[in-house]
JSON list of C-alpha atoms in Angstrom, two decimals:
[
{"chain": "I", "resi": 1, "resn": "UNK", "atom": "CA", "xyz": [1.87, -26.37, -34.95]},
{"chain": "I", "resi": 2, "resn": "UNK", "atom": "CA", "xyz": [0.02, -23.04, -34.80]},
{"chain": "I", "resi": 3, "resn": "UNK", "atom": "CA", "xyz": [1.76, -19.70, -34.28]},
{"chain": "I", "resi": 4, "resn": "UNK", "atom": "CA", "xyz": [-1.34, -18.18, -32.69]},
{"chain": "I", "resi": 5, "resn": "UNK", "atom": "CA", "xyz": [-0.80, -16.87, -29.22]},
{"chain": "I", "resi": 6, "resn": "UNK", "atom": "CA", "xyz": [-3.27, -17.66, -26.47]},
{"chain": "I", "resi": 7, "resn": "UNK", "atom": "CA", "xyz": [-4.19, -14.92, -24.02]},
{"chain": "I", "resi": 8, "resn": "UNK", "atom": "CA", "xyz": [-5.67, -15.53, -20.60]},
{"chain": "I", "resi": 9, "resn": "UNK", "atom": "CA", "xyz": [-8.99, -14.03, -19.64]},
{"chain": "I", "resi": 10, "resn": "UNK", "atom": "CA", "xyz": [-7.24, -11.95, -16.97]},
{"chain": "I", "resi": 11, "resn": "UNK", "atom": "CA", "xyz": [-4.82, -10.50, -19.53]},
{"chain": "I", "resi": 12, "resn": "UNK", "atom": "CA", "xyz": [-7.67, -9.62, -21.87]},
{"chain": "I", "resi": 13, "resn": "UNK", "atom": "CA", "xyz": [-9.63, -7.99, -19.05]},
{"chain": "I", "resi": 14, "resn": "UNK", "atom": "CA", "xyz": [-6.62, -5.93, -17.96]},
{"chain": "I", "resi": 15, "resn": "UNK", "atom": "CA", "xyz": [-5.96, -4.67, -21.47]},
{"chain": "I", "resi": 16, "resn": "UNK", "atom": "CA", "xyz": [-9.61, -3.84, -22.12]},
{"chain": "I", "resi": 17, "resn": "UNK", "atom": "CA", "xyz": [-9.69, -1.94, -18.84]},
{"chain": "I", "resi": 18, "resn": "UNK", "atom": "CA", "xyz": [-6.57, -0.05, -19.93]},
{"chain": "I", "resi": 19, "resn": "UNK", "atom": "CA", "xyz": [-8.28, 1.06, -23.14]},
{"chain": "I", "resi": 20, "resn": "UNK", "atom": "CA", "xyz": [-11.56, 1.94, -21.42]},
{"chain": "I", "resi": 21, "resn": "UNK", "atom": "CA", "xyz": [-10.10, 3.85, -18.48]},
{"chain": "I", "resi": 22, "resn": "UNK", "atom": "CA", "xyz": [-7.31, 5.64, -20.33]},
{"chain": "I", "resi": 23, "resn": "UNK", "atom": "CA", "xyz": [-9.57, 6.94, -23.08]},
{"chain": "I", "resi": 24, "resn": "UNK", "atom": "CA", "xyz": [-6.81, 6.28, -25.59]},
{"chain": "I", "resi": 25, "resn": "UNK", "atom": "CA", "xyz": [-7.61, 4.65, -28.94]},
{"chain": "I", "resi": 26, "resn": "UNK", "atom": "CA", "xyz": [-7.05, 0.94, -29.50]},
{"chain": "I", "resi": 27, "resn": "UNK", "atom": "CA", "xyz": [-4.55, 1.79, -32.25]},
{"chain": "I", "resi": 28, "resn": "UNK", "atom": "CA", "xyz": [-2.34, 3.54, -29.69]},
{"chain": "I", "resi": 29, "resn": "UNK", "atom": "CA", "xyz": [-2.58, 0.95, -26.93]},
{"chain": "I", "resi": 30, "resn": "UNK", "atom": "CA", "xyz": [-2.20, -2.23, -29.03]},
{"chain": "I", "resi": 31, "resn": "UNK", "atom": "CA", "xyz": [1.48, -1.72, -30.05]},
{"chain": "I", "resi": 32, "resn": "UNK", "atom": "CA", "xyz": [2.41, -0.79, -26.48]},
{"chain": "I", "resi": 33, "resn": "UNK", "atom": "CA", "xyz": [1.17, -4.11, -25.12]},
{"chain": "I", "resi": 34, "resn": "UNK", "atom": "CA", "xyz": [2.29, -6.22, -28.08]},
{"chain": "I", "resi": 35, "resn": "UNK", "atom": "CA", "xyz": [-1.16, -7.24, -29.34]},
{"chain": "I", "resi": 36, "resn": "UNK", "atom": "CA", "xyz": [-2.58, -6.90, -32.84]},
{"chain": "I", "resi": 37, "resn": "UNK", "atom": "CA", "xyz": [-4.83, -3.86, -33.15]},
{"chain": "I", "resi": 38, "resn": "UNK", "atom": "CA", "xyz": [-7.72, -5.93, -34.54]},
{"chain": "I", "resi": 39, "resn": "UNK", "atom": "CA", "xyz": [-7.46, -8.43, -31.70]},
{"chain": "I", "resi": 40, "resn": "UNK", "atom": "CA", "xyz": [-7.57, -5.74, -29.01]},
{"chain": "I", "resi": 41, "resn": "UNK", "atom": "CA", "xyz": [-10.41, -4.01, -30.85]},
{"chain": "I", "resi": 42, "resn": "UNK", "atom": "CA", "xyz": [-12.40, -7.25, -30.83]},
{"chain": "I", "resi": 43, "resn": "UNK", "atom": "CA", "xyz": [-11.84, -7.63, -27.08]},
{"chain": "I", "resi": 44, "resn": "UNK", "atom": "CA", "xyz": [-13.00, -4.05, -26.43]},
{"chain": "I", "resi": 45, "resn": "UNK", "atom": "CA", "xyz": [-16.04, -4.41, -28.73]},
{"chain": "I", "resi": 46, "resn": "UNK", "atom": "CA", "xyz": [-17.03, -7.67, -27.02]},
{"chain": "I", "resi": 47, "resn": "UNK", "atom": "CA", "xyz": [-16.70, -6.09, -23.58]},
{"chain": "I", "resi": 48, "resn": "UNK", "atom": "CA", "xyz": [-18.80, -3.08, -24.61]},
{"chain": "I", "resi": 49, "resn": "UNK", "atom": "CA", "xyz": [-21.49, -5.38, -26.02]},
{"chain": "I", "resi": 50, "resn": "UNK", "atom": "CA", "xyz": [-21.55, -7.33, -22.74]},
{"chain": "I", "resi": 51, "resn": "UNK", "atom": "CA", "xyz": [-21.62, -4.14, -20.62]},
{"chain": "I", "resi": 52, "resn": "UNK", "atom": "CA", "xyz": [-23.80, -1.61, -22.46]},
{"chain": "I", "resi": 53, "resn": "UNK", "atom": "CA", "xyz": [-24.66, 0.22, -19.23]},
{"chain": "I", "resi": 54, "resn": "UNK", "atom": "CA", "xyz": [-21.02, 0.98, -18.42]},
{"chain": "I", "resi": 55, "resn": "UNK", "atom": "CA", "xyz": [-20.61, 3.89, -20.80]},
{"chain": "I", "resi": 56, "resn": "UNK", "atom": "CA", "xyz": [-23.97, 5.56, -20.39]},
{"chain": "I", "resi": 57, "resn": "UNK", "atom": "CA", "xyz": [-23.92, 7.02, -16.88]},
{"chain": "I", "resi": 58, "resn": "UNK", "atom": "CA", "xyz": [-20.28, 6.65, -15.89]},
{"chain": "I", "resi": 59, "resn": "UNK", "atom": "CA", "xyz": [-18.07, 9.70, -16.20]},
{"chain": "I", "resi": 60, "resn": "UNK", "atom": "CA", "xyz": [-15.26, 9.35, -18.68]},
{"chain": "I", "resi": 61, "resn": "UNK", "atom": "CA", "xyz": [-11.66, 8.89, -17.60]},
{"chain": "I", "resi": 62, "resn": "UNK", "atom": "CA", "xyz": [-10.81, 12.54, -18.25]},
{"chain": "I", "resi": 63, "resn": "UNK", "atom": "CA", "xyz": [-13.71, 13.76, -16.12]},
{"chain": "I", "resi": 64, "resn": "UNK", "atom": "CA", "xyz": [-12.77, 11.33, -13.37]},
{"chain": "I", "resi": 65, "resn": "UNK", "atom": "CA", "xyz": [-9.14, 12.52, -13.38]},
{"chain": "I", "resi": 66, "resn": "UNK", "atom": "CA", "xyz": [-10.30, 16.14, -13.17]},
{"chain": "I", "resi": 67, "resn": "UNK", "atom": "CA", "xyz": [-12.64, 15.23, -10.32]},
{"chain": "I", "resi": 68, "resn": "UNK", "atom": "CA", "xyz": [-9.83, 13.52, -8.39]},
{"chain": "I", "resi": 69, "resn": "UNK", "atom": "CA", "xyz": [-7.50, 16.49, -8.93]},
{"chain": "I", "resi": 70, "resn": "UNK", "atom": "CA", "xyz": [-10.15, 18.92, -7.69]},
{"chain": "I", "resi": 71, "resn": "UNK", "atom": "CA", "xyz": [-10.85, 16.75, -4.65]},
{"chain": "I", "resi": 72, "resn": "UNK", "atom": "CA", "xyz": [-7.14, 16.75, -3.75]},
{"chain": "I", "resi": 73, "resn": "UNK", "atom": "CA", "xyz": [-6.90, 20.52, -4.26]},
{"chain": "I", "resi": 74, "resn": "UNK", "atom": "CA", "xyz": [-10.00, 21.07, -2.11]},
{"chain": "I", "resi": 75, "resn": "UNK", "atom": "CA", "xyz": [-8.57, 18.97, 0.72]},
{"chain": "I", "resi": 76, "resn": "UNK", "atom": "CA", "xyz": [-5.28, 20.90, 0.57]},
{"chain": "I", "resi": 77, "resn": "UNK", "atom": "CA", "xyz": [-7.08, 24.24, 0.69]},
{"chain": "I", "resi": 78, "resn": "UNK", "atom": "CA", "xyz": [-9.13, 23.11, 3.69]},
{"chain": "I", "resi": 79, "resn": "UNK", "atom": "CA", "xyz": [-5.91, 22.17, 5.51]},
{"chain": "I", "resi": 80, "resn": "UNK", "atom": "CA", "xyz": [-4.41, 25.57, 4.69]},
{"chain": "I", "resi": 81, "resn": "UNK", "atom": "CA", "xyz": [-7.50, 27.42, 5.95]},
{"chain": "I", "resi": 82, "resn": "UNK", "atom": "CA", "xyz": [-7.46, 25.43, 9.18]},
{"chain": "I", "resi": 83, "resn": "UNK", "atom": "CA", "xyz": [-3.75, 26.17, 9.67]},
{"chain": "I", "resi": 84, "resn": "UNK", "atom": "CA", "xyz": [-4.17, 29.88, 8.93]},
{"chain": "I", "resi": 85, "resn": "UNK", "atom": "CA", "xyz": [-7.04, 30.06, 11.42]},
{"chain": "I", "resi": 86, "resn": "UNK", "atom": "CA", "xyz": [-4.82, 28.55, 14.12]},
{"chain": "I", "resi": 87, "resn": "UNK", "atom": "CA", "xyz": [-1.94, 30.90, 13.26]},
{"chain": "I", "resi": 88, "resn": "UNK", "atom": "CA", "xyz": [-4.14, 33.99, 13.34]},
{"chain": "I", "resi": 89, "resn": "UNK", "atom": "CA", "xyz": [-5.62, 32.90, 16.69]},
{"chain": "I", "resi": 90, "resn": "UNK", "atom": "CA", "xyz": [-2.09, 32.37, 18.05]},
{"chain": "I", "resi": 91, "resn": "UNK", "atom": "CA", "xyz": [-0.93, 35.84, 17.00]},
{"chain": "I", "resi": 92, "resn": "UNK", "atom": "CA", "xyz": [-4.15, 37.48, 18.21]},
{"chain": "I", "resi": 93, "resn": "UNK", "atom": "CA", "xyz": [-3.63, 35.91, 21.65]},
{"chain": "I", "resi": 94, "resn": "UNK", "atom": "CA", "xyz": [0.01, 37.02, 21.66]},
{"chain": "I", "resi": 95, "resn": "UNK", "atom": "CA", "xyz": [-0.94, 40.65, 20.93]},
{"chain": "I", "resi": 96, "resn": "UNK", "atom": "CA", "xyz": [-2.97, 40.91, 24.15]}
]
């Protein structure tokens, strides 16, 4: 009987996505998920060969995280400005 483990396609896809989106090296991710580094590297290489357009125009995970953080900060600042406008209008009306 063989000691080779079989991985489902869904498992492979999830782990490849983890490597691609996190920007971390295969050598760092493989021990965390309990897969041989070479095996995970083969999965990532195969995925990149099948999806060559994915890396060209897409922003990297770090840029995407920065973008999301800036979007959240922008939304918070807009809420603060709106609130401060209402407060200043309230106090201006009260001064009359």
